[in-house]
Every structure is written in structure tokens, then in C-alpha cells.
Short mmCIF file of C-alpha atoms in Angstrom, two decimals:
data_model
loop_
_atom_site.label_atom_id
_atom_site.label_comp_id
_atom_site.label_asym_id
_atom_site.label_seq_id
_atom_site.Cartn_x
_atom_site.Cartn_y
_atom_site.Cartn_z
CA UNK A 9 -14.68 27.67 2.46
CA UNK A 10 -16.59 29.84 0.17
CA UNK A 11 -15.38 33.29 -0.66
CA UNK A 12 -18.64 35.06 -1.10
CA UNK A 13 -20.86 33.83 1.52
CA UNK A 14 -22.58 32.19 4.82
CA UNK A 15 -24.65 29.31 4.40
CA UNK A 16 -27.25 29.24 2.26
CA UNK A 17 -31.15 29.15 2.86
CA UNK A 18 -34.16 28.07 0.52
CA UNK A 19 -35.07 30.80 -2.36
CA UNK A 20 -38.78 31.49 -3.59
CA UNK A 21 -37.43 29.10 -6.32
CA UNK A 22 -36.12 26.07 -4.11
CA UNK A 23 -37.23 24.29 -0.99
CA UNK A 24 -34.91 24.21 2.01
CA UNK A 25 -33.19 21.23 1.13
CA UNK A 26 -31.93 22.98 -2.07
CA UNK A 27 -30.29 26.22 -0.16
CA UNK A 28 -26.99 27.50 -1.82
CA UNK A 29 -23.59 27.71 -0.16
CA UNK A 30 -20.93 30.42 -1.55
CA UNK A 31 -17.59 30.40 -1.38
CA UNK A 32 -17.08 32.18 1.97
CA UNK A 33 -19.35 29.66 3.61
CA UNK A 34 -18.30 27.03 5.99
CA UNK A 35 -20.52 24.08 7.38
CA UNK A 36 -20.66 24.22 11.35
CA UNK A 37 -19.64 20.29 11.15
CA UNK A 38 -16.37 19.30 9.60
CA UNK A 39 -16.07 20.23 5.76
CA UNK A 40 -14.68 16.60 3.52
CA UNK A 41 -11.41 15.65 3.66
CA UNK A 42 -9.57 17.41 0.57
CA UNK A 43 -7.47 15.74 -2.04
CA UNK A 44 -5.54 12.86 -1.83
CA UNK A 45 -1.80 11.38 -2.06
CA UNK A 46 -0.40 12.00 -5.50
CA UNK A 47 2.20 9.14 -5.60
CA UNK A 48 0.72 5.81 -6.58
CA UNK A 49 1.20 3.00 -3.68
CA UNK A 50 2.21 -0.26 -5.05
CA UNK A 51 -0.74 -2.83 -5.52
CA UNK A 52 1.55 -5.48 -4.03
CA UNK A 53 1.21 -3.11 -0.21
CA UNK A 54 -1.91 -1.92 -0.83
CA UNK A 55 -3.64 -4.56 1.47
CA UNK A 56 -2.03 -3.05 4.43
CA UNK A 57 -2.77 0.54 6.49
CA UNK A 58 0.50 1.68 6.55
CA UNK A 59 1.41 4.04 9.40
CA UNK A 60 4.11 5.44 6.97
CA UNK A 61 3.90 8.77 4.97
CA UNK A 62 2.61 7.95 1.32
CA UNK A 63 5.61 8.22 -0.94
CA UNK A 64 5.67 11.72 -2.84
CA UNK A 65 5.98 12.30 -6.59
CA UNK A 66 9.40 13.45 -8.11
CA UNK A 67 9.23 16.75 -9.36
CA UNK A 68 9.91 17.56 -13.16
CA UNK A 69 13.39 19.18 -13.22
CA UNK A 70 13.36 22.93 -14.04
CA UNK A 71 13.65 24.11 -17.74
CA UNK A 72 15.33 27.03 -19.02
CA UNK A 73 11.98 29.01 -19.77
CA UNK A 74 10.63 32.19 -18.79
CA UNK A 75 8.22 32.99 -16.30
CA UNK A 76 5.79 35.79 -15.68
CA UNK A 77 7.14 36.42 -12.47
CA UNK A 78 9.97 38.81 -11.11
CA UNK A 79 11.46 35.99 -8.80
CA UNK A 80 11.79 32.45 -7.67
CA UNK A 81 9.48 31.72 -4.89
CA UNK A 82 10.53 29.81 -1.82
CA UNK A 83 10.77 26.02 -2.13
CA UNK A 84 7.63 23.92 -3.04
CA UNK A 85 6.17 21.59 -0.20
CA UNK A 86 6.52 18.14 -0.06
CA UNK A 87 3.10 16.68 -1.56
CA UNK A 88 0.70 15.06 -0.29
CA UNK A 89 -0.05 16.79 2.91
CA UNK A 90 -2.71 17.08 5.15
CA UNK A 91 -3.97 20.29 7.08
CA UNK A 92 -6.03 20.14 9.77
CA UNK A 93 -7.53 23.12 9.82
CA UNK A 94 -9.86 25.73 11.40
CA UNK A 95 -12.58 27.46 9.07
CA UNK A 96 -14.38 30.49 10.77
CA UNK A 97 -17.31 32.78 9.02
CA UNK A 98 -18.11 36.20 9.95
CA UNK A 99 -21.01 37.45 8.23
CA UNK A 100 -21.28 41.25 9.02
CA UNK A 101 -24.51 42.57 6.82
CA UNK A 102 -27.06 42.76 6.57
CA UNK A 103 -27.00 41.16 9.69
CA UNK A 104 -23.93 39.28 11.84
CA UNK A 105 -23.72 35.62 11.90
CA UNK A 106 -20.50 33.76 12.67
CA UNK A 107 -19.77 30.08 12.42
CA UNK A 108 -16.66 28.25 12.76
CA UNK A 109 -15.83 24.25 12.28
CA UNK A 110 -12.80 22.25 11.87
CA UNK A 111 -11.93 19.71 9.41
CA UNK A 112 -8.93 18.53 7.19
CA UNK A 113 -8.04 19.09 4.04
CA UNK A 114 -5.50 17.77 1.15
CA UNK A 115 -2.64 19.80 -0.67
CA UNK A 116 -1.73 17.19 -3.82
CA UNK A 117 -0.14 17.45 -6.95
CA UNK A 118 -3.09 16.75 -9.93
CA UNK A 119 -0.55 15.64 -12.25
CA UNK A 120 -0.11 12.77 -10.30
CA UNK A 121 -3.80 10.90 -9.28
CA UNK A 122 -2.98 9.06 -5.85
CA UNK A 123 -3.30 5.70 -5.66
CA UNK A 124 -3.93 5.18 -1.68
CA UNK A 125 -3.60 1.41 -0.05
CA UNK A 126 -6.49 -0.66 -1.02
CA UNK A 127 -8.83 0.16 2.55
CA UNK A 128 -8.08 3.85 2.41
CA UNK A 129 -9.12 4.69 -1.15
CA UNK A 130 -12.76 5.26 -0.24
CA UNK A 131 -11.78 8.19 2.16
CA UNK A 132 -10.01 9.72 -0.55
CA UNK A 133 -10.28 9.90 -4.38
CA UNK A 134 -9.89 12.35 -6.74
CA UNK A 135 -11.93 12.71 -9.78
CA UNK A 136 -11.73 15.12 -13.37
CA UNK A 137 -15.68 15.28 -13.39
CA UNK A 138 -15.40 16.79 -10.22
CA UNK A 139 -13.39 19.92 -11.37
CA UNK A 140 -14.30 22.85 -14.50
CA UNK A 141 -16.07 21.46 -16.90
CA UNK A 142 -15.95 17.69 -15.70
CA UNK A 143 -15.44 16.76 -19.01
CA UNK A 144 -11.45 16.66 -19.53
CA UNK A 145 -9.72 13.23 -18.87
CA UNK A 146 -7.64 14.31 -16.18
CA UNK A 147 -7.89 17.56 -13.40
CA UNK A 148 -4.64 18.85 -14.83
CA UNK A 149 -5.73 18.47 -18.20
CA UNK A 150 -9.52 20.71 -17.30
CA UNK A 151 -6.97 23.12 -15.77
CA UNK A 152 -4.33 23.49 -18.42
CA UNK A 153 -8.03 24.42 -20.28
CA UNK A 154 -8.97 26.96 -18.26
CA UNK A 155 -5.50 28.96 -18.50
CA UNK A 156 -5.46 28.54 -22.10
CA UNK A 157 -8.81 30.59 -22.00
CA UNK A 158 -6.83 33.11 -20.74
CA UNK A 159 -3.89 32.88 -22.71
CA UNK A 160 -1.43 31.34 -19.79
CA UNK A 161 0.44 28.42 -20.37
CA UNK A 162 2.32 26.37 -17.69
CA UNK A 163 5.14 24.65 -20.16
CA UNK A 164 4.41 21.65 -17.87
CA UNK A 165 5.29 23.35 -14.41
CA UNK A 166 4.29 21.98 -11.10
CA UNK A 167 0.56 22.71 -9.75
CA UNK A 168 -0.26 22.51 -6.10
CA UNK A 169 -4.03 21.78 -5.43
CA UNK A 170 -6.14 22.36 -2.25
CA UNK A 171 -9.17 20.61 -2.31
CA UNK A 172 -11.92 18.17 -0.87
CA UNK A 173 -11.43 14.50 -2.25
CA UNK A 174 -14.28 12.17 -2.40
CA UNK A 175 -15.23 10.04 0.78
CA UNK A 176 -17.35 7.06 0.29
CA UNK A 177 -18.34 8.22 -3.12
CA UNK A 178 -19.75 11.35 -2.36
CA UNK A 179 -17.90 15.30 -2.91
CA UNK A 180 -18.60 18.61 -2.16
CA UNK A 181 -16.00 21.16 -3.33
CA UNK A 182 -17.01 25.17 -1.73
CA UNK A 183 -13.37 25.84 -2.58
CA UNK A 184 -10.52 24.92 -4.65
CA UNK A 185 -7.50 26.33 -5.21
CA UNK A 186 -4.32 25.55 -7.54
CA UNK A 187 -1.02 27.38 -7.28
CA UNK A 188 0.26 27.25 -11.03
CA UNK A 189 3.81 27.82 -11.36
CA UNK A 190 6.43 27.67 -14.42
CA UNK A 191 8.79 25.07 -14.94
CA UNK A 192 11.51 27.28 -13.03
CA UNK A 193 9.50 26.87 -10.07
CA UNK A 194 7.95 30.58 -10.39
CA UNK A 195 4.20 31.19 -9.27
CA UNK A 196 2.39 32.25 -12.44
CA UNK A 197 -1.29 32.72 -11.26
CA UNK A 198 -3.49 31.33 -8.80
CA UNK A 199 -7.06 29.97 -9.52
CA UNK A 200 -10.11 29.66 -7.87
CA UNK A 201 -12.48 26.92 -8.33
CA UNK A 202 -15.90 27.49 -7.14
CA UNK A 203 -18.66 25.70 -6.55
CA UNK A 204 -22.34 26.09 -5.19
CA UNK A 205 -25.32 23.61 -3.77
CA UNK A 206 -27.10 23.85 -6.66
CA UNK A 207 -24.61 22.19 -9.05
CA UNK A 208 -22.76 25.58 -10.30
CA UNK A 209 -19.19 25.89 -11.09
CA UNK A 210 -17.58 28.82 -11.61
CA UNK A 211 -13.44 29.60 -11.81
CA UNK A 212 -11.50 32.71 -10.90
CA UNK A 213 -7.98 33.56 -12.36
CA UNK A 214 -5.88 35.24 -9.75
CA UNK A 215 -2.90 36.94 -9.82
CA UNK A 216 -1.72 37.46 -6.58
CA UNK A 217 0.48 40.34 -6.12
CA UNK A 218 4.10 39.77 -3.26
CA UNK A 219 2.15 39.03 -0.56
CA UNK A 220 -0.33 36.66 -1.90
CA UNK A 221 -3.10 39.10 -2.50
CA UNK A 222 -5.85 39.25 -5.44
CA UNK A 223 -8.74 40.57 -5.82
CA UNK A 224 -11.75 39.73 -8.46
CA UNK A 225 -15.40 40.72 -9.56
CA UNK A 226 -17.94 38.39 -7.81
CA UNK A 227 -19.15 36.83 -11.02
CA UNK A 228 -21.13 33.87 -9.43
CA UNK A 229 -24.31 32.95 -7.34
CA UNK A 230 -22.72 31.08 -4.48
CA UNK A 231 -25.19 32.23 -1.40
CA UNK A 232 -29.22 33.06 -1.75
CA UNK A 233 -28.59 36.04 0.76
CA UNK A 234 -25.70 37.71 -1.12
CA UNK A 235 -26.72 38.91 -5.09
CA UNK A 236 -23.80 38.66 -7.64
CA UNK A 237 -22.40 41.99 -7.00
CA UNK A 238 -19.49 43.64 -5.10
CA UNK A 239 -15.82 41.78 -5.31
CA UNK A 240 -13.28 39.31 -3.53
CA UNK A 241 -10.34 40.20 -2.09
CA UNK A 242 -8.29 36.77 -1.24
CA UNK A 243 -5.06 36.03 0.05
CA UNK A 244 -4.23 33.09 -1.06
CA UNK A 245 -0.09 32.32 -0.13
CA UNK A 246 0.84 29.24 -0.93
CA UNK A 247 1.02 26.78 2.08
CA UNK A 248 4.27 25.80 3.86
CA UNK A 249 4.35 24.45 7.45
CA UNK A 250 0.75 26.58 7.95
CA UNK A 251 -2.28 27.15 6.24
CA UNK A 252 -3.15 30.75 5.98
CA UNK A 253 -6.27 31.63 3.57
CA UNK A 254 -8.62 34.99 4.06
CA UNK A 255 -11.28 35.86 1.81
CA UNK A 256 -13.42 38.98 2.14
CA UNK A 257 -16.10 40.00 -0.04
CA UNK A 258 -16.58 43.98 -0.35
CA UNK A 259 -19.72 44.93 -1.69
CA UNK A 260 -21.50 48.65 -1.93
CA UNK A 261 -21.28 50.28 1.95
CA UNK A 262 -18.74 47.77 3.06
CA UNK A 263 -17.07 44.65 3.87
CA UNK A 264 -20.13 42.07 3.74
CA UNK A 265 -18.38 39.11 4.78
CA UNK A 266 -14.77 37.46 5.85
CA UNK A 267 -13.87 33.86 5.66
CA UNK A 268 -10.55 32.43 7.19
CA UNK A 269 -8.90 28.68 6.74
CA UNK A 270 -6.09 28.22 9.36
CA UNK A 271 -4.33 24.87 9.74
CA UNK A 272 -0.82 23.02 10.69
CA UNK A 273 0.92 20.97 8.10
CA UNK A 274 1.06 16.89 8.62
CA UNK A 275 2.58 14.35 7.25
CA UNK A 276 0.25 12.08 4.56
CA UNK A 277 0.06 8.64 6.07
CA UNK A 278 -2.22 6.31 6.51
CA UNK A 279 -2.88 6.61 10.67
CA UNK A 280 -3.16 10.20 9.92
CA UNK A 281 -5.63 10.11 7.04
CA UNK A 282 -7.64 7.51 9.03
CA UNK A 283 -7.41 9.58 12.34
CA UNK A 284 -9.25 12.36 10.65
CA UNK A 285 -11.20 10.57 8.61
CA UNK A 286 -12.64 8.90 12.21
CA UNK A 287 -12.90 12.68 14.00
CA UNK A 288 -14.75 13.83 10.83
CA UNK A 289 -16.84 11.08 9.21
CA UNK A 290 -18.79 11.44 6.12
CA UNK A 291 -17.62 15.16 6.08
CA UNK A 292 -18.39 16.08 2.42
CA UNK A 293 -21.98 14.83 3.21
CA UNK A 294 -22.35 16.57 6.93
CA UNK A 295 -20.45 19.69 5.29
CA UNK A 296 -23.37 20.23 2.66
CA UNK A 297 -26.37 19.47 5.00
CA UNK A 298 -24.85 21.81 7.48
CA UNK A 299 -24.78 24.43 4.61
CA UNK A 300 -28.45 23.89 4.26
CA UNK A 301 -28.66 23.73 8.22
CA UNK A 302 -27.49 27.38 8.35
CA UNK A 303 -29.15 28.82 5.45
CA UNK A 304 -32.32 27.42 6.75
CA UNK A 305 -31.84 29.65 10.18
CA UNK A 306 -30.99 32.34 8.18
CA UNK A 307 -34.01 32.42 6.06
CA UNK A 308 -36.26 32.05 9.48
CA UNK A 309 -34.20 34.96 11.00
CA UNK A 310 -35.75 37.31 8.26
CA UNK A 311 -32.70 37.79 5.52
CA UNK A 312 -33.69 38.75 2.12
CA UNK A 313 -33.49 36.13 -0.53
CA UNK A 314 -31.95 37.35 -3.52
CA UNK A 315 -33.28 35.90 -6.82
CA UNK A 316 -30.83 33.45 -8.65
CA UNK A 317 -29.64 34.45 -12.50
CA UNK A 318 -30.69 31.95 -14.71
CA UNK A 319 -26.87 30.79 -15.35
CA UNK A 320 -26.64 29.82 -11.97
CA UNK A 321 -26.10 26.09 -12.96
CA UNK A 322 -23.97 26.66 -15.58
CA UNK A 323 -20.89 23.36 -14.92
CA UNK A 324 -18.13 26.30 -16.06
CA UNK A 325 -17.50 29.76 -16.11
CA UNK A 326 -14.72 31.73 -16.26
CA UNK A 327 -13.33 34.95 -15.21
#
């Protein structure tokens, strides 16, 4: 899921196969299977499929520190899970197109890497070059980055992370998000990691107020039909049992666009991951051609093409 748009279509600049997805945009086949386990699996089992959940990480016990938040929130989930989810699309201007796919996706602790059994790591792995800059030696380390930008600091407190793992060796990431809490277990901010088709990477800093809402300046070139203008609003509570994400993006005259994820918490095992990974195969790859797929019938259905800023391929911004 992208927050800011549909699927993409060629620009004056590109060719088809180059079209741009945006954060509210969601591939009509399955997106790729999210993150992965975060406790390491012992080499000695990792021969064997194991029909058992993969073991979850100990969490560090709480400090005595302050947090920037009024009051504890509710228990953190068990990690890893998976959520099979539902990902609808309504583009409302300047002309409606809706879309809708399901797929799976991974909620994972970064400070832990998963180590899956040996014949399940190539449907799942988790790399730093895949997140901000790429160039930090671990995704909780290219994080911890990021909120130092902005003058946070987690005093080593738990992150949750929703995101697409790679499958096979290939990724696509429209959307991740990491719910950043203190070390007293206290939500401190939210961010969004987002990227584009044409190699663009761009993070928000959220802070979400009671019920899990933020809102932020669109500050990146996700779709080629939707110019960097207007803002998000996102509700982003952290998942439990369900899944419950909305993104709209308001721009000048109105609500342009509204993206949902919906999905049902499962246990992390191996028959599940390989169940999903066999109803959704190779869904990073079919997720980004069906982003071209769709931008390509929006382009031939007459939408404007909006010119891309020259930034648009910058690895990292921040907002």
C-alpha cells in the first residue's frame, strides 16, 4: 500500500515499463510477503519445515525512563506474525478507479534479523539496503538514524515493523511502517517508509494522536498522476489480533484518494508462511508489474501525467 496514489503509468520521461507506484497504490495481484521471523532458528533444525510457530524474541525488560507519551499502551504482540490481508484502492479524481488484491504481510521485530529454517529463507529475508538510506549495517540501526534527524531517541525500546521481506531475491517495499516505542513500552512516534518504482525513498515521521491518527505534507513523487502536493492523513494503530490501516490523501477540492489494509492475525510457522507463499508466488515481482499494469490503463484512459521533480530518486528523504 501506498499512501498517495493508484498505480502508476509511463511519464513523457519514462516508457511504460518504468511507471511509478505511490504509497496509496496497491497491485491487483498479491503484494510480497512482508518481513520475516525475528528469532533465529537453530542451524541444527533448520533442514526441516517445521509446522510449528517460529520461536519469538524476548523482549528487553522496561527501564525506568521517560517517555513522550501520556500513557502505557496496551500490550505489544507476539512477533513474528503474519497478516493476511485485504488491500483496496479508491481513486476518486480526477477520475474513479478502484482496485483491490490480497496478499500477506510480516509484523517483525528489526532488532532481531530472522533466521528462518534452511528451505524457507528464500521466501523471506530481510535486508538494511532495503530500508532509508541502505547504507546502515542493520534496519534498526538506519532507523535509530532517521529519529536522530529529528531529535527522538528510543533508549533502546522495542520497534514493531510492517513490511515486505524479500522472496527469491527480489523486494518491493510501497509501504513500511515501524511503531517506535520507549523502553516503558510507550508509543513514541510512528514512521513511514516510502518507496516508489523508480528507485525513490522517502520517510515520514508520524505522531499519531489517541486514536492512531497523523497527518503529513505529501513531500514525495510516489504516482505520475498525482503531483507532490496536498497531504496524508493515516491511521496507523498498531496491530493486535487485526490489521486496520487507512490512508487518504487530501489535496486542493478534496479527498483525491483512500487506501485501506485489512487483515487477521496468524501465527508465524512454517505451513503458514509456505501456504501463502504458494497462494501468492513471486508476489514482490507480480506486485510491481501489476503497478505498471494499472498505470499503463490509466495513462490510455486519458489521465494527466504530472512531471517528476528532479529529486525523485533521491535513496532518503526525510520529513
Amino acid at each position: 500500500m501506498t499512501p498517495d496514489a493508484t498505480p502508476t503509468a509511463p511519464t513523457p520521461r519514462a516508457s511504460a515499463a518504468t511507471v511509478s507506484v505511490s504509497v496509496d497504490s496497491a497491485p491487483e495481484p498479491p503484494a510480497s510477503a512482508v518481513s520475516g521471523a525475528v528469532d533465529s532458528v537453530p542451524e541444527a533444525r533448520s533442514s526441516a519445515v517445521s509446522a510449528s510457530t517460529f520461536p519469538a524474541p524476548e523482549s528487553p525488560a522496561p527501564t525506568a525512563s521517560a517517555s513522550t507519551d501520556s500513557a502505557p499502551n496496551a500490550p505489544a504482540p507476539v512477533v513474528p506474525a503474519l497478516y493476511p490481508c485485504t488491500i483496496t484502492h479508491v481513486r476518486t479524481a480526477p477520475r474513479r478507479y478502484a482496485l483491490r488484491h490480497r496478499t500477506y504481510l510480516w509484523l517483525v521485530d528489526p532488532d532481531r534479523p530472522p533466521r528462518l529454517p534452511r528451505p524457507l529463507r528464500v521466501l523471506a529475508r530481510f535486508d538494511a539496503r532495503d530500508h532509508f538510506t541502505g547504507e546502515a549495517p542493520s534496519i534498526r540501526a538506519g532507523l535509530d538514524a532517521f529519529l536522530a534527524g529529528h531529535g527522538i531517541r528510543l533508549d533502546g525500546g522495542r520497534v514493531l515493523m510492517l513490511t515486505q521481506a524479500r522472496v527469491f531475491g527480489y523486494v518491493f517495499n510501497p509501504l513500511t511502517l515501524y511503531w517506535c516505542h520507549g523502553p516503558d513500552g510507550r508509543l513514541r512516534c510512528v514512521v513511514a517508509e516510502v518507496h516508489n518504482t523508480y528507485g525513490g525513498r522517502h520517510s515520514y515521521l508520524l505522531l499519531p494522536d489517541a486514536a492512531g491518527t497523523a497527518r503529513a505534507d505529501k513531500r514525495f513523487y510516489v504516482s505520475p498522476f498525482f503531483p507532490v502536493d496536498g497531504g496524508y492523513r493515516m491511521r496507523v494503530p498498531p496491530p493486535d489480533h487485526r490489521l486496520d490501516l487507512t490512508v487518504h490523501l487530501d489535496r486542493e477540492g478534496g479527498r483525491a484518494l483512500t487506501a485501506t489494509v485489512r487483515g487477521t492475525r496468524r501465527a508465524a510457522s512454517g505451513a503458514a508462511l509456505l501456504r501463502l507463499a504458494l497462494r501468492h508466488p513471486f508476489s514482490p515481482l507480480l506486485a510491481s508489474a501489476a503497478i505498471r499494469f494499472h498505470g499503463i490503463r490509466l495513462y490510455l484512459r486519458g489521465l494527466p501525467v504530472q512531471p517528476r521533480p528532479d529529486d525523485h530518486r533521491t535513496p532518503e528523504n526525510v520529513t
